[in-house]
Backbone as CSV, one residue per row, in Angstrom:
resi,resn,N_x,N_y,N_z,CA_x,CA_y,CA_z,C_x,C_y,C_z
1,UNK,0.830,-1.182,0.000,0.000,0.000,0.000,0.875,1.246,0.000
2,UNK,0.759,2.560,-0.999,0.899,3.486,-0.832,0.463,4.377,0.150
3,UNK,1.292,4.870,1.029,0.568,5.925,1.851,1.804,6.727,1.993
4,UNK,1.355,8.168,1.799,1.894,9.406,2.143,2.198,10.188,3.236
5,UNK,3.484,10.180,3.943,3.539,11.310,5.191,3.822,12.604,5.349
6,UNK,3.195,12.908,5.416,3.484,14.947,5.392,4.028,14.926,6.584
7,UNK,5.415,15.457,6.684,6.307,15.765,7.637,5.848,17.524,7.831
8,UNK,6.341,17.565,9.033,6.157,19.188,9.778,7.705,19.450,9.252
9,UNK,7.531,21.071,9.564,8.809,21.792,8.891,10.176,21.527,9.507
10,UNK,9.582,20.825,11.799,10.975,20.365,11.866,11.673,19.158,11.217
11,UNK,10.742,18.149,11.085,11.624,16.823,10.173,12.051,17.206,9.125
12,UNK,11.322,18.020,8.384,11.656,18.177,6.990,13.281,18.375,6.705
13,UNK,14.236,18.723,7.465,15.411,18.483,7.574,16.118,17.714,7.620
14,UNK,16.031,16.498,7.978,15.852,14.802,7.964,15.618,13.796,6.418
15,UNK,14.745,14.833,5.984,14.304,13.930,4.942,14.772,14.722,3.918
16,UNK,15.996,15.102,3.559,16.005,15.626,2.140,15.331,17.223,2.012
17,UNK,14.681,17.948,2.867,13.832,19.058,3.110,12.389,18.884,2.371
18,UNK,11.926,17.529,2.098,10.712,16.817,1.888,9.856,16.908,2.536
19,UNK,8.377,17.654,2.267,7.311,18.238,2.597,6.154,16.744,2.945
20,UNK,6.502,16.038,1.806,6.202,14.606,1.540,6.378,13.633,0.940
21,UNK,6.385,12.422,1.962,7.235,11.391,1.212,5.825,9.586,1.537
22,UNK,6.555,9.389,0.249,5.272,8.088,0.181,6.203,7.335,0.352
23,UNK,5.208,6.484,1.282,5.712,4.565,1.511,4.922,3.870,1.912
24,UNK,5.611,2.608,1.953,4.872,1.167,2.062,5.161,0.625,3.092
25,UNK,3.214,0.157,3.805,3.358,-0.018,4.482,1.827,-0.314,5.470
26,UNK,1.146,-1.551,5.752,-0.305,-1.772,6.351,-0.563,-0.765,7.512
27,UNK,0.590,-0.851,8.420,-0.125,0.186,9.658,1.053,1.092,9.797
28,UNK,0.415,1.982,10.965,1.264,3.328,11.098,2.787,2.892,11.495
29,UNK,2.782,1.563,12.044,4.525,1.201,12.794,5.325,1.124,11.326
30,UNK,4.463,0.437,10.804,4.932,-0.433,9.704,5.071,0.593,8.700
31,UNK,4.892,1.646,8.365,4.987,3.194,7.388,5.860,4.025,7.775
32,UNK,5.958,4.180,9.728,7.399,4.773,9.925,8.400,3.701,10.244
33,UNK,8.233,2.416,10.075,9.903,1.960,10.093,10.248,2.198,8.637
34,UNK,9.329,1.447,7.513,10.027,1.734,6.233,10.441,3.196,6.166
35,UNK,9.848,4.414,6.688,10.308,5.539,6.239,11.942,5.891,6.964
36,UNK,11.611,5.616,8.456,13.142,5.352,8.792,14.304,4.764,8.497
37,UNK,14.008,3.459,7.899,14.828,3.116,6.949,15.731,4.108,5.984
38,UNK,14.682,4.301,5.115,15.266,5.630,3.965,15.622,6.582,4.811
39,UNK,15.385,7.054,5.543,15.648,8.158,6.300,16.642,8.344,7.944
40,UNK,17.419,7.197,7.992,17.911,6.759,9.109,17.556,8.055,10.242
41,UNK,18.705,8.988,9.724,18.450,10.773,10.790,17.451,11.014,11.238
42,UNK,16.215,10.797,10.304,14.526,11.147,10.986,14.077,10.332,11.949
43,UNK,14.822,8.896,11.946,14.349,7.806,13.152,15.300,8.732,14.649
44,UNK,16.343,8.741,14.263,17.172,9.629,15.373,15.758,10.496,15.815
45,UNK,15.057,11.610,15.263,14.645,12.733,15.515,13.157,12.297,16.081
46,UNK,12.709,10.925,15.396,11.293,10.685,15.971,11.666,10.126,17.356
47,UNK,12.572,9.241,17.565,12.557,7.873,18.518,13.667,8.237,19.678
48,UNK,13.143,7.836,21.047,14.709,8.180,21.693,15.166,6.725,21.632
49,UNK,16.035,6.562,22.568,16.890,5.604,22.235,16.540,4.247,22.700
50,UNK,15.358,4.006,23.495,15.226,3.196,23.301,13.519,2.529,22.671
51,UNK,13.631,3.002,21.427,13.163,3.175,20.393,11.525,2.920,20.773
52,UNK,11.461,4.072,21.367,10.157,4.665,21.258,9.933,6.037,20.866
53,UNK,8.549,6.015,20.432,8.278,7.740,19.864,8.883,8.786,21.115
54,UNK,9.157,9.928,20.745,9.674,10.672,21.069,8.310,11.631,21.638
55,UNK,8.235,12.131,23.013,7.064,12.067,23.671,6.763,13.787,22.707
56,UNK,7.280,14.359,21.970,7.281,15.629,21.481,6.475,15.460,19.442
57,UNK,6.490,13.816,19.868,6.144,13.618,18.232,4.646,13.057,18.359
58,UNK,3.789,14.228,17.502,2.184,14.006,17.241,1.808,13.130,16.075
59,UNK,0.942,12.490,15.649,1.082,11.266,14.907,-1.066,11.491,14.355
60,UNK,-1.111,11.367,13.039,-2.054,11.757,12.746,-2.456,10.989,11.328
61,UNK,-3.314,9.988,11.708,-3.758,9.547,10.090,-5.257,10.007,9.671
62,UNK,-4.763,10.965,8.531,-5.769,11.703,8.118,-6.006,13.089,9.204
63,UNK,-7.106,13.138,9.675,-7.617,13.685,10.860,-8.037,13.494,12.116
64,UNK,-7.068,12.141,12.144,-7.628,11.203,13.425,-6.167,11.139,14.156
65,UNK,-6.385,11.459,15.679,-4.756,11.701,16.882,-4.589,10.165,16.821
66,UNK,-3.420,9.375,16.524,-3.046,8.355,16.714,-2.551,8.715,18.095
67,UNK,-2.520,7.184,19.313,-1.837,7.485,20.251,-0.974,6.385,20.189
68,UNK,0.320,6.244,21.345,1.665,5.683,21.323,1.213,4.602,21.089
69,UNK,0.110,4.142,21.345,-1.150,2.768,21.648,-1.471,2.613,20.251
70,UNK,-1.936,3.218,19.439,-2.124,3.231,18.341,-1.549,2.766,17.123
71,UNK,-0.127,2.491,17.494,0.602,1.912,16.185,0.251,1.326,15.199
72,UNK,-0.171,0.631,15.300,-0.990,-0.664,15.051,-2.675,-0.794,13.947
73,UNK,-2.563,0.529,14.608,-3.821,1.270,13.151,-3.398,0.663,11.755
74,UNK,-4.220,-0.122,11.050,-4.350,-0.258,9.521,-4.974,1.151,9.119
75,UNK,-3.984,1.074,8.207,-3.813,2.469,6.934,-4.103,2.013,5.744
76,UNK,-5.036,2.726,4.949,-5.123,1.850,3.151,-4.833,3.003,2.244
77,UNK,-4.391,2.371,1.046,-4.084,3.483,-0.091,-4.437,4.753,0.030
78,UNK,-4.433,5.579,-0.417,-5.183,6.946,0.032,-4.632,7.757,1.383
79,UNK,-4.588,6.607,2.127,-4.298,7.940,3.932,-3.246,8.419,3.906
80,UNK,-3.010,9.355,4.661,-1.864,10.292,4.804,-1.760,10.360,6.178
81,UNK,-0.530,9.964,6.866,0.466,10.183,7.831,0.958,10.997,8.027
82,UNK,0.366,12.840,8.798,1.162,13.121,9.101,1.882,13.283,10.614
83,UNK,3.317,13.877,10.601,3.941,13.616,12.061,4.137,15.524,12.395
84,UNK,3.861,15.729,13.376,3.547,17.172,13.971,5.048,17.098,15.041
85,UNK,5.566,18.337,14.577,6.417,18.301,16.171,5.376,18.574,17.408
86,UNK,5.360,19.026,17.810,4.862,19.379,19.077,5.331,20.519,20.187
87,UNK,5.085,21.811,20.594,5.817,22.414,21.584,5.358,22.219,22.850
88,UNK,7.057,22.405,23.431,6.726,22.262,25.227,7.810,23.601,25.619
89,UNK,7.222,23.165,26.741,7.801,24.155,27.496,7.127,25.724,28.466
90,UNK,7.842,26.275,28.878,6.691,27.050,29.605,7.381,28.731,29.207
């Protein structure tokens, strides 16, 4: 399956400065490992080290909040993945 991730403007540095990038892949785990793959640096930037999402990374298929729980969501042709930084701080 084709599916598309619209990266936010901070990854976009990661990926080539790519707004969006398509890959393969049934669910949301399975769409950002292949994309990490191609993209080793962007796994650095999503995942800490011991390779979980990065509590600053928002996760969105279509218009729906994926949560850390969520991985696991089936995605079909058509959806779009995108990943939001997120701000913190006070």
């Amino acid at each position: 399956m084709s599916i598309a991730i619209c990266l936010h403007k901070f990854y976009q540095q990661y990926s080539g400065n790519n707004e969006q990038v398509t890959v393969e892949g049934g669910t949301v785990k399975e769409c950002l490992e292949n994309l990490t793959a191609v993209y080793p640096e962007l796994g650095k930037a999503l995942y800490t080290g011991n390779e979980k999402l990065h509590p600053l990374v928002g996760i969105y298929v279509n218009s729906t909040v994926i949560s850390y729980d969520g991985m696991d969501k089936e995605v079909k042709d058509g959806d779009k993945i995108h990943l939001i930084h997120t701000l913190a701080g006070g």
